Amino acid sequence: MSLATLLVLADGRLPAGGHAHSGGLEAAVAAGRVRDVGDLGGFLRGRLHTTGLVSAAFAAGACARTGDFRDLDRGLDARTPSPALRRASRAQGRALLRAGRAMWSLPELGREPHHPVALGALAAAAGLGPREAAVAAAHGTVSGPAGAAVRLLGLDPYAVHALLARLAPEIDRIAADAAARTDDPVDDLPAAGAPLLDLGAELHATWEVRLFAS
Protein backbone atom coordinates (compact mmCIF):
# COMPACT_ATOMS: atom_id res chain seq x y z
CA MET A 1 0.00 0.00 0.00
CA SER A 2 1.16 3.53 -0.76
CA LEU A 3 -0.19 6.02 1.73
CA ALA A 4 0.84 8.86 -0.56
CA THR A 5 -1.16 7.36 -3.43
CA LEU A 6 -4.19 6.96 -1.17
CA LEU A 7 -3.90 10.63 -0.24
CA VAL A 8 -3.85 11.57 -3.92
CA LEU A 9 -7.00 9.53 -4.53
CA ALA A 10 -8.85 10.87 -1.47
CA ASP A 11 -7.75 14.50 -1.88
CA GLY A 12 -10.73 16.81 -2.25
CA ARG A 13 -8.68 18.85 -4.72
CA LEU A 14 -8.62 15.98 -7.22
CA PRO A 15 -10.17 17.50 -10.38
CA ALA A 16 -13.07 15.07 -10.48
CA GLY A 17 -15.95 17.43 -9.76
CA GLY A 18 -16.57 16.43 -6.16
CA HIS A 19 -16.64 20.07 -5.07
CA ALA A 20 -19.85 20.53 -7.09
CA HIS A 21 -21.82 18.04 -4.95
CA SER A 22 -23.03 18.49 -1.37
CA GLY A 23 -24.04 14.88 -0.75
CA GLY A 24 -27.60 15.91 0.03
CA LEU A 25 -26.61 18.59 2.50
CA GLU A 26 -28.00 21.51 0.50
CA ALA A 27 -31.47 19.96 0.55
CA ALA A 28 -31.14 19.13 4.26
CA VAL A 29 -30.16 22.72 5.04
CA ALA A 30 -33.11 24.06 3.05
CA ALA A 31 -35.46 21.72 4.92
CA GLY A 32 -34.16 22.98 8.25
CA ARG A 33 -32.70 19.64 9.32
CA VAL A 34 -29.11 20.94 9.48
CA ARG A 35 -28.57 24.35 11.06
CA ASP A 36 -25.35 24.13 13.06
CA VAL A 37 -22.28 22.04 13.80
CA GLY A 38 -24.25 19.69 16.06
CA ASP A 39 -26.80 18.98 13.33
CA LEU A 40 -24.01 18.50 10.82
CA GLY A 41 -22.39 15.88 13.04
CA GLY A 42 -25.59 13.84 13.03
CA PHE A 43 -25.98 14.25 9.28
CA LEU A 44 -22.42 13.10 8.58
CA ARG A 45 -22.66 10.10 10.88
CA GLY A 46 -25.96 9.04 9.33
CA ARG A 47 -24.55 9.45 5.83
CA LEU A 48 -21.42 7.48 6.72
CA HIS A 49 -23.42 4.52 8.02
CA THR A 50 -25.73 4.42 4.99
CA THR A 51 -24.28 5.85 1.79
CA GLY A 52 -20.74 5.52 3.14
CA LEU A 53 -21.16 1.87 4.04
CA VAL A 54 -22.61 0.98 0.64
CA SER A 55 -20.04 3.03 -1.26
CA ALA A 56 -17.17 1.47 0.68
CA ALA A 57 -18.38 -2.06 0.00
CA PHE A 58 -18.83 -1.46 -3.72
CA ALA A 59 -15.53 0.39 -4.08
CA ALA A 60 -13.74 -2.47 -2.34
CA GLY A 61 -15.52 -4.98 -4.57
CA ALA A 62 -14.59 -3.09 -7.73
CA CYS A 63 -10.97 -2.80 -6.57
CA ALA A 64 -10.78 -6.58 -6.13
CA ARG A 65 -12.15 -7.23 -9.64
CA THR A 66 -10.09 -7.89 -12.74
CA GLY A 67 -12.93 -8.06 -15.24
CA ASP A 68 -16.62 -7.28 -15.64
CA PHE A 69 -18.04 -4.59 -13.33
CA ARG A 70 -21.59 -4.60 -14.66
CA ASP A 71 -23.11 -6.58 -11.80
CA LEU A 72 -21.65 -4.11 -9.29
CA ASP A 73 -23.03 -1.23 -11.31
CA ARG A 74 -26.49 -2.84 -11.44
CA GLY A 75 -26.27 -3.52 -7.71
CA LEU A 76 -25.76 0.17 -7.03
CA ASP A 77 -28.68 1.03 -9.29
CA ALA A 78 -30.86 -1.26 -7.18
CA ARG A 79 -29.65 0.44 -3.99
CA THR A 80 -30.24 3.96 -5.30
CA PRO A 81 -34.00 4.51 -5.65
CA SER A 82 -33.64 8.21 -6.47
CA PRO A 83 -33.09 8.87 -10.21
CA ALA A 84 -31.42 12.17 -9.28
CA LEU A 85 -28.89 10.36 -7.07
CA ARG A 86 -28.23 7.77 -9.78
CA ARG A 87 -27.48 10.58 -12.23
CA ALA A 88 -25.24 12.32 -9.72
CA SER A 89 -23.32 9.14 -8.96
CA ARG A 90 -22.76 8.39 -12.63
CA ALA A 91 -21.74 11.98 -13.36
CA GLN A 92 -19.17 11.79 -10.58
CA GLY A 93 -18.00 8.40 -11.84
CA ARG A 94 -17.49 9.82 -15.31
CA ALA A 95 -15.57 12.81 -13.97
CA LEU A 96 -13.42 10.59 -11.74
CA LEU A 97 -12.47 8.37 -14.67
CA ARG A 98 -11.46 11.40 -16.69
CA ALA A 99 -9.11 12.48 -13.90
CA GLY A 100 -7.92 8.92 -13.34
CA ARG A 101 -6.98 8.33 -16.96
CA ALA A 102 -4.58 11.26 -16.74
CA MET A 103 -2.73 9.44 -13.94
CA TRP A 104 -3.03 5.69 -14.47
CA SER A 105 -4.00 3.08 -17.05
CA LEU A 106 -7.60 2.07 -16.41
CA PRO A 107 -9.69 -0.91 -17.51
CA GLU A 108 -12.82 -0.47 -19.61
CA LEU A 109 -15.69 0.49 -17.31
CA GLY A 110 -18.28 1.79 -19.72
CA ARG A 111 -19.17 5.40 -20.30
CA GLU A 112 -20.72 6.28 -16.94
CA PRO A 113 -20.12 3.82 -14.09
CA HIS A 114 -21.35 4.65 -10.63
CA HIS A 115 -18.84 6.63 -8.60
CA PRO A 116 -17.91 3.83 -6.13
CA VAL A 117 -17.26 1.41 -9.01
CA ALA A 118 -15.06 3.96 -10.77
CA LEU A 119 -13.27 4.70 -7.50
CA GLY A 120 -12.55 1.03 -6.82
CA ALA A 121 -11.23 0.44 -10.33
CA LEU A 122 -9.10 3.57 -10.08
CA ALA A 123 -7.68 2.44 -6.73
CA ALA A 124 -6.67 -0.91 -8.24
CA ALA A 125 -5.02 0.83 -11.21
CA ALA A 126 -3.07 2.97 -8.74
CA GLY A 127 -1.78 -0.14 -6.96
CA LEU A 128 -4.03 0.17 -3.92
CA GLY A 129 -6.07 -2.60 -2.33
CA PRO A 130 -9.75 -3.00 -1.43
CA ARG A 131 -9.32 -1.59 2.05
CA GLU A 132 -7.74 1.59 0.72
CA ALA A 133 -10.48 1.92 -1.89
CA ALA A 134 -13.06 1.55 0.88
CA VAL A 135 -11.33 4.19 3.02
CA ALA A 136 -11.37 6.65 0.11
CA ALA A 137 -15.04 5.93 -0.60
CA ALA A 138 -16.22 6.19 3.00
CA HIS A 139 -14.14 9.29 3.65
CA GLY A 140 -15.50 10.98 0.53
CA THR A 141 -19.10 10.50 1.61
CA VAL A 142 -18.53 12.73 4.65
CA SER A 143 -15.72 15.07 3.58
CA GLY A 144 -17.74 16.38 0.63
CA PRO A 145 -20.78 17.40 2.71
CA ALA A 146 -18.48 18.75 5.42
CA GLY A 147 -16.85 21.10 2.94
CA ALA A 148 -20.25 22.08 1.57
CA ALA A 149 -21.43 22.94 5.08
CA VAL A 150 -18.80 25.64 5.41
CA ARG A 151 -20.08 27.25 2.22
CA LEU A 152 -23.79 26.79 2.87
CA LEU A 153 -23.94 27.68 6.55
CA GLY A 154 -20.76 29.66 7.13
CA LEU A 155 -19.68 27.21 9.83
CA ASP A 156 -16.31 27.38 11.54
CA PRO A 157 -14.03 25.19 9.38
CA TYR A 158 -12.03 24.16 12.45
CA ALA A 159 -15.16 22.82 14.13
CA VAL A 160 -16.22 21.05 10.94
CA HIS A 161 -12.87 19.31 10.56
CA ALA A 162 -13.02 18.31 14.20
CA LEU A 163 -16.16 16.38 13.27
CA LEU A 164 -14.26 14.60 10.50
CA ALA A 165 -11.45 13.75 12.89
CA ARG A 166 -13.90 12.19 15.32
CA LEU A 167 -15.42 10.13 12.51
CA ALA A 168 -12.04 8.72 11.43
CA PRO A 169 -12.22 5.57 13.60
CA GLU A 170 -15.69 4.80 12.23
CA ILE A 171 -14.44 5.31 8.68
CA ASP A 172 -11.60 2.86 9.33
CA ARG A 173 -13.97 0.30 10.82
CA ILE A 174 -16.44 0.54 7.93
CA ALA A 175 -13.59 0.27 5.42
CA ALA A 176 -12.19 -2.84 7.12
CA ASP A 177 -15.62 -4.49 7.12
CA ALA A 178 -16.11 -3.61 3.45
CA ALA A 179 -12.72 -5.02 2.45
CA ALA A 180 -13.56 -8.30 4.18
CA ARG A 181 -16.61 -8.78 1.93
CA THR A 182 -15.05 -8.58 -1.53
CA ASP A 183 -15.89 -12.24 -2.19
CA ASP A 184 -19.57 -11.80 -1.28
CA PRO A 185 -22.16 -11.93 -4.07
CA VAL A 186 -23.39 -8.49 -5.07
CA ASP A 187 -26.85 -9.24 -3.69
CA ASP A 188 -25.30 -9.83 -0.24
CA LEU A 189 -23.40 -6.54 -0.08
CA PRO A 190 -24.73 -3.78 2.21
CA ALA A 191 -27.95 -2.08 1.13
CA ALA A 192 -28.38 0.52 3.88
CA GLY A 193 -30.83 3.17 2.75
CA ALA A 194 -31.41 6.82 3.63
CA PRO A 195 -34.93 7.75 2.47
CA LEU A 196 -34.58 11.43 3.42
CA LEU A 197 -31.52 11.70 1.17
CA ASP A 198 -33.49 10.13 -1.68
CA LEU A 199 -36.47 12.43 -1.18
CA GLY A 200 -34.26 15.46 -0.73
CA ALA A 201 -32.37 14.67 -3.93
CA GLU A 202 -35.56 14.54 -5.96
CA LEU A 203 -36.73 17.88 -4.56
CA HIS A 204 -33.30 19.43 -5.01
CA ALA A 205 -33.24 18.39 -8.68
CA THR A 206 -36.32 20.58 -9.31
CA TRP A 207 -34.76 23.77 -7.97
CA GLU A 208 -34.07 26.45 -10.54
CA VAL A 209 -31.37 28.03 -8.37
CA ARG A 210 -28.96 25.92 -6.33
CA LEU A 211 -25.34 26.09 -5.28
CA PHE A 212 -24.56 22.39 -5.75
CA ALA A 213 -25.42 19.85 -8.43
CA SER A 214 -26.66 17.37 -5.81
PDB file of C-alpha atoms in Angstrom:
ATOM      1  CA  MET A   1       0.000   0.000   0.000  1.00  0.00           C
ATOM      2  CA  SER A   2       1.156   3.527  -0.758  1.00  0.00           C
ATOM      3  CA  LEU A   3      -0.187   6.021   1.734  1.00  0.00           C
ATOM      4  CA  ALA A   4       0.840   8.860  -0.556  1.00  0.00           C
ATOM      5  CA  THR A   5      -1.161   7.361  -3.430  1.00  0.00           C
ATOM      6  CA  LEU A   6      -4.189   6.961  -1.173  1.00  0.00           C
ATOM      7  CA  LEU A   7      -3.897  10.629  -0.239  1.00  0.00           C
ATOM      8  CA  VAL A   8      -3.851  11.573  -3.916  1.00  0.00           C
ATOM      9  CA  LEU A   9      -6.997   9.534  -4.525  1.00  0.00           C
ATOM     10  CA  ALA A  10      -8.853  10.870  -1.473  1.00  0.00           C
ATOM     11  CA  ASP A  11      -7.749  14.497  -1.876  1.00  0.00           C
ATOM     12  CA  GLY A  12     -10.728  16.808  -2.251  1.00  0.00           C
ATOM     13  CA  ARG A  13      -8.685  18.845  -4.725  1.00  0.00           C
ATOM     14  CA  LEU A  14      -8.616  15.977  -7.215  1.00  0.00           C
ATOM     15  CA  PRO A  15     -10.168  17.501 -10.378  1.00  0.00           C
ATOM     16  CA  ALA A  16     -13.071  15.068 -10.476  1.00  0.00           C
ATOM     17  CA  GLY A  17     -15.952  17.433  -9.764  1.00  0.00           C
ATOM     18  CA  GLY A  18     -16.567  16.429  -6.162  1.00  0.00           C
ATOM     19  CA  HIS A  19     -16.642  20.070  -5.074  1.00  0.00           C
ATOM     20  CA  ALA A  20     -19.853  20.529  -7.088  1.00  0.00           C
ATOM     21  CA  HIS A  21     -21.821  18.036  -4.948  1.00  0.00           C
ATOM     22  CA  SER A  22     -23.029  18.489  -1.369  1.00  0.00           C
ATOM     23  CA  GLY A  23     -24.038  14.882  -0.745  1.00  0.00           C
ATOM     24  CA  GLY A  24     -27.604  15.913   0.032  1.00  0.00           C
ATOM     25  CA  LEU A  25     -26.610  18.594   2.503  1.00  0.00           C
ATOM     26  CA  GLU A  26     -27.996  21.507   0.496  1.00  0.00           C
ATOM     27  CA  ALA A  27     -31.473  19.964   0.550  1.00  0.00           C
ATOM     28  CA  ALA A  28     -31.142  19.134   4.261  1.00  0.00           C
ATOM     29  CA  VAL A  29     -30.163  22.716   5.039  1.00  0.00           C
ATOM     30  CA  ALA A  30     -33.109  24.059   3.052  1.00  0.00           C
ATOM     31  CA  ALA A  31     -35.461  21.721   4.915  1.00  0.00           C
ATOM     32  CA  GLY A  32     -34.158  22.980   8.248  1.00  0.00           C
ATOM     33  CA  ARG A  33     -32.696  19.640   9.323  1.00  0.00           C
ATOM     34  CA  VAL A  34     -29.111  20.942   9.475  1.00  0.00           C
ATOM     35  CA  ARG A  35     -28.574  24.347  11.062  1.00  0.00           C
ATOM     36  CA  ASP A  36     -25.350  24.135  13.056  1.00  0.00           C
ATOM     37  CA  VAL A  37     -22.281  22.036  13.796  1.00  0.00           C
ATOM     38  CA  GLY A  38     -24.246  19.690  16.057  1.00  0.00           C
ATOM     39  CA  ASP A  39     -26.800  18.977  13.332  1.00  0.00           C
ATOM     40  CA  LEU A  40     -24.009  18.503  10.820  1.00  0.00           C
ATOM     41  CA  GLY A  41     -22.387  15.879  13.036  1.00  0.00           C
ATOM     42  CA  GLY A  42     -25.591  13.840  13.034  1.00  0.00           C
ATOM     43  CA  PHE A  43     -25.980  14.251   9.279  1.00  0.00           C
ATOM     44  CA  LEU A  44     -22.421  13.105   8.583  1.00  0.00           C
ATOM     45  CA  ARG A  45     -22.660  10.101  10.878  1.00  0.00           C
ATOM     46  CA  GLY A  46     -25.955   9.040   9.330  1.00  0.00           C
ATOM     47  CA  ARG A  47     -24.549   9.447   5.833  1.00  0.00           C
ATOM     48  CA  LEU A  48     -21.422   7.478   6.720  1.00  0.00           C
ATOM     49  CA  HIS A  49     -23.422   4.516   8.023  1.00  0.00           C
ATOM     50  CA  THR A  50     -25.730   4.418   4.994  1.00  0.00           C
ATOM     51  CA  THR A  51     -24.280   5.853   1.790  1.00  0.00           C
ATOM     52  CA  GLY A  52     -20.744   5.521   3.142  1.00  0.00           C
ATOM     53  CA  LEU A  53     -21.161   1.866   4.037  1.00  0.00           C
ATOM     54  CA  VAL A  54     -22.612   0.981   0.645  1.00  0.00           C
ATOM     55  CA  SER A  55     -20.039   3.031  -1.258  1.00  0.00           C
ATOM     56  CA  ALA A  56     -17.165   1.474   0.677  1.00  0.00           C
ATOM     57  CA  ALA A  57     -18.375  -2.064  -0.001  1.00  0.00           C
ATOM     58  CA  PHE A  58     -18.828  -1.464  -3.720  1.00  0.00           C
ATOM     59  CA  ALA A  59     -15.532   0.389  -4.081  1.00  0.00           C
ATOM     60  CA  ALA A  60     -13.740  -2.469  -2.342  1.00  0.00           C
ATOM     61  CA  GLY A  61     -15.525  -4.978  -4.567  1.00  0.00           C
ATOM     62  CA  ALA A  62     -14.585  -3.089  -7.731  1.00  0.00           C
ATOM     63  CA  CYS A  63     -10.970  -2.804  -6.570  1.00  0.00           C
ATOM     64  CA  ALA A  64     -10.782  -6.576  -6.134  1.00  0.00           C
ATOM     65  CA  ARG A  65     -12.150  -7.231  -9.640  1.00  0.00           C
ATOM     66  CA  THR A  66     -10.089  -7.885 -12.742  1.00  0.00           C
ATOM     67  CA  GLY A  67     -12.935  -8.055 -15.244  1.00  0.00           C
ATOM     68  CA  ASP A  68     -16.620  -7.281 -15.636  1.00  0.00           C
ATOM     69  CA  PHE A  69     -18.040  -4.585 -13.335  1.00  0.00           C
ATOM     70  CA  ARG A  70     -21.592  -4.601 -14.661  1.00  0.00           C
ATOM     71  CA  ASP A  71     -23.112  -6.579 -11.799  1.00  0.00           C
ATOM     72  CA  LEU A  72     -21.647  -4.114  -9.286  1.00  0.00           C
ATOM     73  CA  ASP A  73     -23.028  -1.234 -11.312  1.00  0.00           C
ATOM     74  CA  ARG A  74     -26.488  -2.842 -11.441  1.00  0.00           C
ATOM     75  CA  GLY A  75     -26.273  -3.517  -7.706  1.00  0.00           C
ATOM     76  CA  LEU A  76     -25.756   0.166  -7.031  1.00  0.00           C
ATOM     77  CA  ASP A  77     -28.681   1.032  -9.290  1.00  0.00           C
ATOM     78  CA  ALA A  78     -30.863  -1.256  -7.177  1.00  0.00           C
ATOM     79  CA  ARG A  79     -29.648   0.438  -3.992  1.00  0.00           C
ATOM     80  CA  THR A  80     -30.243   3.962  -5.301  1.00  0.00           C
ATOM     81  CA  PRO A  81     -33.999   4.513  -5.648  1.00  0.00           C
ATOM     82  CA  SER A  82     -33.637   8.215  -6.470  1.00  0.00           C
ATOM     83  CA  PRO A  83     -33.091   8.871 -10.211  1.00  0.00           C
ATOM     84  CA  ALA A  84     -31.425  12.169  -9.276  1.00  0.00           C
ATOM     85  CA  LEU A  85     -28.892  10.357  -7.075  1.00  0.00           C
ATOM     86  CA  ARG A  86     -28.231   7.769  -9.776  1.00  0.00           C
ATOM     87  CA  ARG A  87     -27.483  10.575 -12.234  1.00  0.00           C
ATOM     88  CA  ALA A  88     -25.239  12.322  -9.722  1.00  0.00           C
ATOM     89  CA  SER A  89     -23.321   9.136  -8.962  1.00  0.00           C
ATOM     90  CA  ARG A  90     -22.758   8.393 -12.632  1.00  0.00           C
ATOM     91  CA  ALA A  91     -21.738  11.981 -13.362  1.00  0.00           C
ATOM     92  CA  GLN A  92     -19.171  11.786 -10.584  1.00  0.00           C
ATOM     93  CA  GLY A  93     -17.998   8.404 -11.836  1.00  0.00           C
ATOM     94  CA  ARG A  94     -17.490   9.818 -15.313  1.00  0.00           C
ATOM     95  CA  ALA A  95     -15.566  12.811 -13.968  1.00  0.00           C
ATOM     96  CA  LEU A  96     -13.421  10.594 -11.740  1.00  0.00           C
ATOM     97  CA  LEU A  97     -12.475   8.366 -14.674  1.00  0.00           C
ATOM     98  CA  ARG A  98     -11.460  11.404 -16.689  1.00  0.00           C
ATOM     99  CA  ALA A  99      -9.113  12.478 -13.899  1.00  0.00           C
ATOM    100  CA  GLY A 100      -7.919   8.921 -13.343  1.00  0.00           C
ATOM    101  CA  ARG A 101      -6.975   8.331 -16.959  1.00  0.00           C
ATOM    102  CA  ALA A 102      -4.580  11.260 -16.742  1.00  0.00           C
ATOM    103  CA  MET A 103      -2.728   9.441 -13.940  1.00  0.00           C
ATOM    104  CA  TRP A 104      -3.031   5.686 -14.468  1.00  0.00           C
ATOM    105  CA  SER A 105      -3.996   3.078 -17.049  1.00  0.00           C
ATOM    106  CA  LEU A 106      -7.601   2.068 -16.405  1.00  0.00           C
ATOM    107  CA  PRO A 107      -9.694  -0.914 -17.509  1.00  0.00           C
ATOM    108  CA  GLU A 108     -12.824  -0.471 -19.610  1.00  0.00           C
ATOM    109  CA  LEU A 109     -15.685   0.493 -17.305  1.00  0.00           C
ATOM    110  CA  GLY A 110     -18.279   1.794 -19.716  1.00  0.00           C
ATOM    111  CA  ARG A 111     -19.174   5.399 -20.297  1.00  0.00           C
ATOM    112  CA  GLU A 112     -20.723   6.278 -16.939  1.00  0.00           C
ATOM    113  CA  PRO A 113     -20.117   3.823 -14.092  1.00  0.00           C
ATOM    114  CA  HIS A 114     -21.352   4.653 -10.628  1.00  0.00           C
ATOM    115  CA  HIS A 115     -18.839   6.632  -8.601  1.00  0.00           C
ATOM    116  CA  PRO A 116     -17.911   3.825  -6.126  1.00  0.00           C
ATOM    117  CA  VAL A 117     -17.260   1.413  -9.009  1.00  0.00           C
ATOM    118  CA  ALA A 118     -15.064   3.965 -10.771  1.00  0.00           C
ATOM    119  CA  LEU A 119     -13.271   4.704  -7.498  1.00  0.00           C
ATOM    120  CA  GLY A 120     -12.548   1.034  -6.821  1.00  0.00           C
ATOM    121  CA  ALA A 121     -11.230   0.444 -10.326  1.00  0.00           C
ATOM    122  CA  LEU A 122      -9.098   3.571 -10.081  1.00  0.00           C
ATOM    123  CA  ALA A 123      -7.678   2.437  -6.729  1.00  0.00           C
ATOM    124  CA  ALA A 124      -6.674  -0.909  -8.240  1.00  0.00           C
ATOM    125  CA  ALA A 125      -5.024   0.829 -11.206  1.00  0.00           C
ATOM    126  CA  ALA A 126      -3.073   2.974  -8.740  1.00  0.00           C
ATOM    127  CA  GLY A 127      -1.778  -0.136  -6.958  1.00  0.00           C
ATOM    128  CA  LEU A 128      -4.033   0.170  -3.922  1.00  0.00           C
ATOM    129  CA  GLY A 129      -6.070  -2.596  -2.331  1.00  0.00           C
ATOM    130  CA  PRO A 130      -9.745  -3.003  -1.434  1.00  0.00           C
ATOM    131  CA  ARG A 131      -9.320  -1.593   2.053  1.00  0.00           C
ATOM    132  CA  GLU A 132      -7.740   1.594   0.725  1.00  0.00           C
ATOM    133  CA  ALA A 133     -10.483   1.916  -1.890  1.00  0.00           C
ATOM    134  CA  ALA A 134     -13.058   1.546   0.881  1.00  0.00           C
ATOM    135  CA  VAL A 135     -11.334   4.186   3.019  1.00  0.00           C
ATOM    136  CA  ALA A 136     -11.370   6.655   0.110  1.00  0.00           C
ATOM    137  CA  ALA A 137     -15.042   5.930  -0.602  1.00  0.00           C
ATOM    138  CA  ALA A 138     -16.223   6.189   2.996  1.00  0.00           C
ATOM    139  CA  HIS A 139     -14.142   9.288   3.654  1.00  0.00           C
ATOM    140  CA  GLY A 140     -15.500  10.981   0.530  1.00  0.00           C
ATOM    141  CA  THR A 141     -19.100  10.503   1.607  1.00  0.00           C
ATOM    142  CA  VAL A 142     -18.534  12.725   4.646  1.00  0.00           C
ATOM    143  CA  SER A 143     -15.720  15.073   3.583  1.00  0.00           C
ATOM    144  CA  GLY A 144     -17.738  16.385   0.634  1.00  0.00           C
ATOM    145  CA  PRO A 145     -20.782  17.403   2.706  1.00  0.00           C
ATOM    146  CA  ALA A 146     -18.479  18.750   5.419  1.00  0.00           C
ATOM    147  CA  GLY A 147     -16.847  21.104   2.942  1.00  0.00           C
ATOM    148  CA  ALA A 148     -20.246  22.082   1.567  1.00  0.00           C
ATOM    149  CA  ALA A 149     -21.435  22.944   5.081  1.00  0.00           C
ATOM    150  CA  VAL A 150     -18.796  25.644   5.413  1.00  0.00           C
ATOM    151  CA  ARG A 151     -20.076  27.248   2.215  1.00  0.00           C
ATOM    152  CA  LEU A 152     -23.788  26.788   2.871  1.00  0.00           C
ATOM    153  CA  LEU A 153     -23.939  27.685   6.555  1.00  0.00           C
ATOM    154  CA  GLY A 154     -20.756  29.659   7.127  1.00  0.00           C
ATOM    155  CA  LEU A 155     -19.682  27.207   9.831  1.00  0.00           C
ATOM    156  CA  ASP A 156     -16.309  27.383  11.539  1.00  0.00           C
ATOM    157  CA  PRO A 157     -14.030  25.189   9.376  1.00  0.00           C
ATOM    158  CA  TYR A 158     -12.026  24.157  12.448  1.00  0.00           C
ATOM    159  CA  ALA A 159     -15.157  22.820  14.130  1.00  0.00           C
ATOM    160  CA  VAL A 160     -16.219  21.050  10.938  1.00  0.00           C
ATOM    161  CA  HIS A 161     -12.869  19.313  10.556  1.00  0.00           C
ATOM    162  CA  ALA A 162     -13.020  18.312  14.204  1.00  0.00           C
ATOM    163  CA  LEU A 163     -16.164  16.375  13.273  1.00  0.00           C
ATOM    164  CA  LEU A 164     -14.262  14.601  10.504  1.00  0.00           C
ATOM    165  CA  ALA A 165     -11.452  13.749  12.892  1.00  0.00           C
ATOM    166  CA  ARG A 166     -13.900  12.190  15.321  1.00  0.00           C
ATOM    167  CA  LEU A 167     -15.421  10.134  12.515  1.00  0.00           C
ATOM    168  CA  ALA A 168     -12.044   8.723  11.428  1.00  0.00           C
ATOM    169  CA  PRO A 169     -12.218   5.568  13.598  1.00  0.00           C
ATOM    170  CA  GLU A 170     -15.689   4.804  12.229  1.00  0.00           C
ATOM    171  CA  ILE A 171     -14.437   5.310   8.679  1.00  0.00           C
ATOM    172  CA  ASP A 172     -11.603   2.856   9.332  1.00  0.00           C
ATOM    173  CA  ARG A 173     -13.973   0.297  10.821  1.00  0.00           C
ATOM    174  CA  ILE A 174     -16.436   0.545   7.932  1.00  0.00           C
ATOM    175  CA  ALA A 175     -13.588   0.266   5.416  1.00  0.00           C
ATOM    176  CA  ALA A 176     -12.195  -2.837   7.123  1.00  0.00           C
ATOM    177  CA  ASP A 177     -15.623  -4.492   7.124  1.00  0.00           C
ATOM    178  CA  ALA A 178     -16.109  -3.614   3.447  1.00  0.00           C
ATOM    179  CA  ALA A 179     -12.724  -5.017   2.447  1.00  0.00           C
ATOM    180  CA  ALA A 180     -13.559  -8.298   4.178  1.00  0.00           C
ATOM    181  CA  ARG A 181     -16.606  -8.778   1.927  1.00  0.00           C
ATOM    182  CA  THR A 182     -15.047  -8.584  -1.527  1.00  0.00           C
ATOM    183  CA  ASP A 183     -15.892 -12.238  -2.192  1.00  0.00           C
ATOM    184  CA  ASP A 184     -19.568 -11.803  -1.281  1.00  0.00           C
ATOM    185  CA  PRO A 185     -22.159 -11.931  -4.071  1.00  0.00           C
ATOM    186  CA  VAL A 186     -23.389  -8.490  -5.073  1.00  0.00           C
ATOM    187  CA  ASP A 187     -26.853  -9.238  -3.690  1.00  0.00           C
ATOM    188  CA  ASP A 188     -25.305  -9.833  -0.242  1.00  0.00           C
ATOM    189  CA  LEU A 189     -23.404  -6.544  -0.079  1.00  0.00           C
ATOM    190  CA  PRO A 190     -24.732  -3.776   2.212  1.00  0.00           C
ATOM    191  CA  ALA A 191     -27.946  -2.083   1.126  1.00  0.00           C
ATOM    192  CA  ALA A 192     -28.383   0.523   3.883  1.00  0.00           C
ATOM    193  CA  GLY A 193     -30.833   3.171   2.751  1.00  0.00           C
ATOM    194  CA  ALA A 194     -31.407   6.821   3.630  1.00  0.00           C
ATOM    195  CA  PRO A 195     -34.926   7.746   2.469  1.00  0.00           C
ATOM    196  CA  LEU A 196     -34.578  11.433   3.420  1.00  0.00           C
ATOM    197  CA  LEU A 197     -31.516  11.699   1.169  1.00  0.00           C
ATOM    198  CA  ASP A 198     -33.492  10.130  -1.680  1.00  0.00           C
ATOM    199  CA  LEU A 199     -36.470  12.425  -1.185  1.00  0.00           C
ATOM    200  CA  GLY A 200     -34.259  15.460  -0.734  1.00  0.00           C
ATOM    201  CA  ALA A 201     -32.365  14.671  -3.934  1.00  0.00           C
ATOM    202  CA  GLU A 202     -35.564  14.539  -5.960  1.00  0.00           C
ATOM    203  CA  LEU A 203     -36.732  17.884  -4.560  1.00  0.00           C
ATOM    204  CA  HIS A 204     -33.301  19.428  -5.009  1.00  0.00           C
ATOM    205  CA  ALA A 205     -33.238  18.393  -8.682  1.00  0.00           C
ATOM    206  CA  THR A 206     -36.320  20.577  -9.310  1.00  0.00           C
ATOM    207  CA  TRP A 207     -34.757  23.774  -7.966  1.00  0.00           C
ATOM    208  CA  GLU A 208     -34.067  26.450 -10.541  1.00  0.00           C
ATOM    209  CA  VAL A 209     -31.371  28.026  -8.373  1.00  0.00           C
ATOM    210  CA  ARG A 210     -28.957  25.915  -6.326  1.00  0.00           C
ATOM    211  CA  LEU A 211     -25.345  26.086  -5.281  1.00  0.00           C
ATOM    212  CA  PHE A 212     -24.555  22.387  -5.746  1.00  0.00           C
ATOM    213  CA  ALA A 213     -25.424  19.849  -8.428  1.00  0.00           C
ATOM    214  CA  SER A 214     -26.658  17.373  -5.811  1.00  0.00           C
TER     215      SER A 214
END
